[in-house]
Structure formats: structure tokens, C-alpha cells
Short mmCIF file of C-alpha atoms and ligand atoms in Angstrom, two decimals:
data_model
loop_
_atom_site.label_atom_id
_atom_site.label_comp_id
_atom_site.label_asym_id
_atom_site.label_seq_id
_atom_site.Cartn_x
_atom_site.Cartn_y
_atom_site.Cartn_z
CA UNK M 16 131.14 166.40 83.27
CA UNK M 17 133.46 164.42 81.08
CA UNK M 18 132.20 160.98 80.13
CA UNK M 19 134.13 158.16 81.79
CA UNK M 20 134.96 155.12 79.67
CA UNK M 21 133.07 151.87 80.23
CA UNK M 22 135.45 149.01 80.87
CA UNK M 23 134.01 145.54 80.28
CA UNK M 24 135.51 143.10 82.78
CA UNK M 25 135.50 139.36 82.23
CA UNK M 26 133.83 137.70 85.24
CA UNK M 27 135.61 135.18 87.42
CA UNK M 28 133.92 131.79 87.50
CA UNK M 29 133.35 129.86 90.70
CA UNK M 30 132.09 126.50 89.56
CA UNK M 31 131.47 125.18 93.08
CA UNK M 32 129.31 128.08 94.13
CA UNK M 33 127.76 128.38 90.67
CA UNK M 34 128.63 132.04 90.64
CA UNK M 35 130.26 134.71 88.50
CA UNK M 36 132.16 137.34 90.47
CA UNK M 37 135.00 139.88 90.49
CA UNK M 38 137.71 140.79 92.95
CA UNK M 39 137.07 144.33 94.16
CA UNK M 40 140.59 145.43 93.18
CA UNK M 41 139.85 145.09 89.46
CA UNK M 42 136.92 147.46 89.81
CA UNK M 43 138.53 149.82 92.29
CA UNK M 44 141.71 150.06 90.22
CA UNK M 45 139.64 151.07 87.19
CA UNK M 46 137.50 153.52 89.16
CA UNK M 47 140.61 155.10 90.69
CA UNK M 48 141.96 155.57 87.17
CA UNK M 49 138.77 157.29 86.02
CA UNK M 50 136.89 154.47 84.32
CA UNK M 51 133.61 152.69 85.00
CA UNK M 52 134.07 148.94 85.36
CA UNK M 53 131.22 146.71 84.27
CA UNK M 54 131.18 142.99 84.83
CA UNK M 55 130.31 141.32 81.54
CA UNK M 56 127.84 138.46 81.35
CA UNK M 57 129.50 135.13 80.67
CA UNK M 58 127.99 133.90 77.44
CA UNK M 59 128.84 132.05 74.28
CA UNK M 60 126.25 133.94 72.25
CA UNK M 61 128.06 135.61 69.42
CA UNK M 62 125.52 138.41 68.91
CA UNK M 63 125.85 139.46 72.54
CA UNK M 64 129.64 139.27 72.49
CA UNK M 65 129.89 141.32 69.30
CA UNK M 66 127.58 143.98 70.73
CA UNK M 67 129.63 144.10 73.94
CA UNK M 68 132.79 144.51 71.88
CA UNK M 69 131.21 147.43 70.09
CA UNK M 70 129.65 149.13 73.12
CA UNK M 71 132.41 149.02 75.72
CA UNK M 72 135.42 151.33 75.46
CA UNK M 73 137.94 148.81 76.75
CA UNK M 74 138.26 145.29 78.12
CA UNK M 75 139.87 143.78 81.16
CA UNK M 76 140.81 140.14 80.73
CA UNK M 77 140.91 139.10 84.36
CA UNK M 78 142.65 136.25 86.15
CA UNK M 79 141.05 132.88 86.61
CA UNK M 80 141.34 129.26 85.64
CA UNK M 81 144.11 127.86 83.47
CA UNK M 82 143.77 128.49 79.73
CA UNK M 83 142.75 125.38 77.84
CA UNK M 84 145.78 123.94 75.99
CA UNK M 85 143.47 123.22 73.07
CA UNK M 86 143.69 126.91 72.23
CA UNK M 87 147.42 126.58 71.49
CA UNK M 88 147.10 123.14 69.96
CA UNK M 89 148.39 120.98 72.81
CA UNK M 90 147.02 118.05 74.76
CA UNK M 91 145.92 118.87 78.27
CA UNK M 92 148.48 117.33 80.67
CA UNK M 93 147.46 115.96 84.05
CA UNK M 94 149.40 118.80 85.71
CA UNK M 95 147.31 121.43 83.97
CA UNK M 96 144.84 123.00 86.38
CA UNK M 97 141.10 123.39 86.10
CA UNK M 98 140.06 125.21 82.92
CA UNK M 99 136.98 127.29 82.21
CA UNK M 100 135.51 126.30 78.87
CA UNK M 101 133.03 129.16 79.19
CA UNK M 102 135.72 131.81 79.62
CA UNK M 103 137.84 130.30 76.85
CA UNK M 104 134.88 130.23 74.47
CA UNK M 105 133.73 133.77 75.19
CA UNK M 106 137.19 135.30 75.09
CA UNK M 107 137.92 133.51 71.80
CA UNK M 108 134.94 135.31 70.26
CA UNK M 109 135.45 138.61 72.06
CA UNK M 110 139.17 139.20 71.50
CA UNK M 111 139.27 139.07 67.67
CA UNK M 112 136.43 141.61 67.39
CA UNK M 113 138.00 143.87 70.01
CA UNK M 114 141.33 143.76 68.17
CA UNK M 115 139.57 144.48 64.89
CA UNK M 116 138.03 147.57 66.48
CA UNK M 117 141.43 148.43 68.03
CA UNK M 118 139.92 148.91 71.47
CA UNK M 119 142.18 148.77 74.52
CA UNK M 120 142.74 145.49 76.33
CA UNK M 121 144.50 144.84 79.62
CA UNK M 122 145.17 141.20 80.41
CA UNK M 123 146.07 140.30 83.99
CA UNK M 124 147.49 136.87 84.91
CA UNK M 125 145.21 134.47 83.02
CA UNK M 126 144.56 137.51 80.81
CA UNK M 127 148.18 137.76 79.57
CA UNK M 128 148.22 134.01 79.15
CA UNK M 129 145.01 134.03 77.14
CA UNK M 130 146.30 136.87 74.93
CA UNK M 131 149.45 134.89 74.20
CA UNK M 132 147.59 131.62 73.56
CA UNK M 133 144.92 133.22 71.37
CA UNK M 134 147.63 134.97 69.31
CA UNK M 135 149.53 131.79 68.43
CA UNK M 136 151.86 131.55 71.40
CA UNK M 137 152.06 128.67 73.87
CA UNK M 138 151.98 128.31 77.66
CA UNK M 139 153.66 126.28 80.36
CA UNK M 140 150.81 124.12 81.59
CA UNK M 141 152.49 123.75 84.97
CA UNK M 142 155.14 126.40 85.49
CA UNK M 143 156.88 124.97 88.60
CA UNK M 144 157.43 121.63 86.88
CA UNK M 145 158.29 122.90 83.41
CA UNK M 146 160.44 125.89 84.38
CA UNK M 147 161.87 125.24 87.84
CA UNK M 148 162.95 128.52 89.36
CA UNK M 149 164.29 129.83 92.66
CA UNK M 150 161.79 132.69 92.39
CA UNK M 151 158.36 132.43 93.97
CA UNK M 152 155.65 132.75 91.34
CA UNK M 153 152.90 131.38 93.56
CA UNK M 154 153.22 133.46 96.69
CA UNK M 155 151.19 132.99 99.86
CA UNK M 156 148.92 135.80 101.07
CA UNK M 157 149.10 138.72 101.54
CA UNK M 158 149.17 139.41 97.81
CA UNK M 159 149.88 143.12 98.05
CA UNK M 160 153.57 142.56 98.81
CA UNK M 161 156.23 141.89 96.16
CA UNK M 162 157.40 138.34 95.47
CA UNK M 163 160.06 138.74 92.78
CA UNK M 164 161.68 141.36 90.62
CA UNK M 165 161.10 141.94 86.93
CA UNK M 166 163.42 143.60 84.45
CA UNK M 167 161.63 146.07 82.25
CA UNK M 168 162.78 146.24 78.62
CA UNK M 169 163.92 149.60 77.33
CA UNK M 170 161.97 151.22 74.51
CA UNK M 171 158.70 149.60 75.54
CA UNK M 172 155.52 151.39 76.58
CA UNK M 173 155.88 149.92 80.08
CA UNK M 174 159.33 151.44 80.44
CA UNK M 175 158.03 154.75 79.17
CA UNK M 176 155.20 154.60 81.72
CA UNK M 177 157.16 153.53 84.77
CA UNK M 178 160.57 154.96 83.97
CA UNK M 179 162.50 152.20 85.76
CA UNK M 180 164.51 149.23 84.49
CA UNK M 181 163.53 147.03 87.41
CA UNK M 182 160.49 146.78 89.69
CA UNK M 183 159.28 144.30 92.30
CA UNK M 184 155.95 142.61 91.64
CA UNK M 185 153.62 140.23 93.37
CA UNK M 186 153.25 136.82 91.79
CA UNK M 187 150.39 134.39 91.91
CA UNK M 188 150.25 132.23 88.80
CA UNK M 189 150.39 128.58 87.91
CA UNK M 190 151.01 128.93 84.19
CA UNK M 191 153.18 131.26 82.14
CA UNK M 192 154.22 132.20 78.62
CA UNK M 193 156.34 129.51 76.95
CA UNK M 194 156.59 130.51 73.30
CA UNK M 195 155.83 134.19 72.91
CA UNK M 196 153.15 135.06 70.36
CA UNK M 197 154.56 136.48 67.12
CA UNK M 198 152.05 139.32 67.53
CA UNK M 199 153.27 140.32 71.00
CA UNK M 200 156.45 141.85 72.32
CA UNK M 201 157.86 141.29 75.79
CA UNK M 202 158.02 144.33 78.07
CA UNK M 203 159.29 142.64 81.24
CA UNK M 204 161.03 139.42 82.34
CA UNK M 205 161.32 137.63 85.67
CA UNK M 206 164.95 136.93 86.69
CA UNK M 207 164.94 133.38 85.26
CA UNK M 208 163.69 134.68 81.93
CA UNK M 209 159.94 134.16 82.15
CA UNK M 210 157.99 136.78 80.21
CA UNK M 211 155.99 138.84 82.71
CA UNK M 212 154.57 141.66 80.58
CA UNK M 213 153.70 142.01 76.89
CA UNK M 214 152.15 144.42 74.43
CA UNK M 215 150.89 144.35 70.88
CA UNK M 216 152.97 146.88 68.97
CA UNK M 217 150.51 147.60 66.18
CA UNK M 218 147.54 148.32 68.47
CA UNK M 219 146.61 151.39 70.47
CA UNK M 220 146.77 149.58 73.82
CA UNK M 221 146.87 145.83 74.17
CA UNK M 222 148.89 144.96 77.25
CA UNK M 223 149.26 141.97 79.47
CA UNK M 224 150.93 141.63 82.86
CA UNK M 225 151.60 138.39 84.68
CA UNK M 226 151.51 140.04 88.09
CA UNK M 227 148.47 141.44 89.94
CA UNK M 228 148.08 145.23 90.05
CA UNK M 229 144.54 144.64 91.38
CA UNK M 230 146.08 143.39 94.63
CA UNK M 231 148.82 146.01 94.94
CA UNK M 232 147.35 149.30 93.67
CA UNK M 233 146.74 150.61 97.20
CA UNK M 234 150.43 150.38 98.08
CA UNK M 235 152.18 150.51 94.77
CA UNK M 236 152.28 153.54 92.53
CA UNK M 237 153.39 151.51 89.50
CA UNK M 238 150.24 149.38 89.73
CA UNK M 239 148.13 152.54 89.71
CA UNK M 240 150.04 153.77 86.65
CA UNK M 241 149.13 150.60 84.75
CA UNK M 242 145.41 151.09 85.45
CA UNK M 243 145.74 154.75 84.47
CA UNK M 244 147.50 153.98 81.19
CA UNK M 245 144.79 151.46 80.35
CA UNK M 246 141.83 153.70 81.25
CA UNK M 247 143.39 156.70 79.51
CA UNK M 248 143.72 154.64 76.34
CA UNK M 249 139.97 153.89 76.59
CA UNK M 250 138.94 157.55 76.55
MN1 LIG G 26 155.66 135.81 88.47
#
């Protein structure tokens, strides 16, 4: 039997319930694509983080709280949502080592935002106020139905994967990419111009999407393809 890649998944943090958890779709999407998802411990201990970076075959930066503006050198505005210092701290140690090792990373929602912030980009702290738009980026449930379209850029790995110039995606995010990181390239834009997917051109597979394939993979073939591309890169 061929060995399946281990995918380390950043846990979601529920401060009220004092619990770390994951949405099933993250794990099921990875399993469907042939990987083994593992929820990582949330820790600031560098030795543990470095060992995790070395042992896992790929990393899923999940959704979650807003990214701390400190990471991109801005004051936290009152409109910024709750942040998770623990996630920020762990991901700030994990990501550089993972990039050094050139292991695959998929960032979803907060994950694309963290990638951009950690790689010298900036974020809208409160998207609806800072980039008013007729398009719904914070849809109501159910989350497995599309909310807005995105234009996919030609000559990007996402275009190569999906083979379409436009797809419809779900949308459930409070922040978004403001200044794109100089280390990332946009792969898709919402109609008003918001960056909705990125990749790191000089790495094997470092992708981020602003939408939520973990909610839509049961209905949407393109969401499955994203999980497959990620897990295949981890083999
Ligand atoms: Mn959106």
C-alpha cells in the first residue's frame, strides 16, 4: 500500500469553550484527496513546532480569528475582530521553517490572510468598511452554495488546475488582502478587485484561497481539485 501523506492542520480555537477543534470538512477534504489529516497541537514551543515542520508532509493553515495587525506593522483598529495570539505565534514560527523545507502549504480564509501578512503584505482589518462592495463576502448559511464569482488569472497554477477563467465561490470572511505580499502572486480576484487566491511562485506548492473548499467539496468539483492538488504536492 502506498504511504499517504500526513497533513498537519492548524487547530481552530474556541476561547469560550476552552477548546481546540476542526471543522470536519478540512479533514474529509484531505482524506478524499488521499491524505491523512492530523490536528496539530497549539503550542508556542519552538522545538515542538520545528519537529512538526520536519515530520509532516504538508500543512493546512485553517480559518479562524482575525490575524493580528501587529504582524503587518499596524495598530489594531476597534473594527478588527477577535485575534488569536496563540495561532499567530505558532504560525509565525511554523511557516518560515516549512517554507525553508519547501513543504506544501494550503491556506484557507484566515490561512491566505496569514500567509500574506507573514510575507510582508497587509490586510483590511474590516473588509466591509474599508472596501465597500456590492458582493457578499460574509454570506449566511448554508456555506456550501456560491456567494460571488471570482476571475481566475491566466498562466497561474489555479487556472491550470481548474481550466476556467471564472468560477463561483462561497464567501465567509471579515478581512482580506489589502497590499499583496511581494512574495505572492494573485491567482483569482473577486469582481471588485479583492484578491481571492494566491500562490508563491518559487515554492513547490504554497497556495491560499479566500473561499472555503472545506464547506463546498461535496457539491463542487473545483473544491475537490484544490484539495487534490494540495495533497498530491505532499506526496
Ligand atoms: Mn469573498
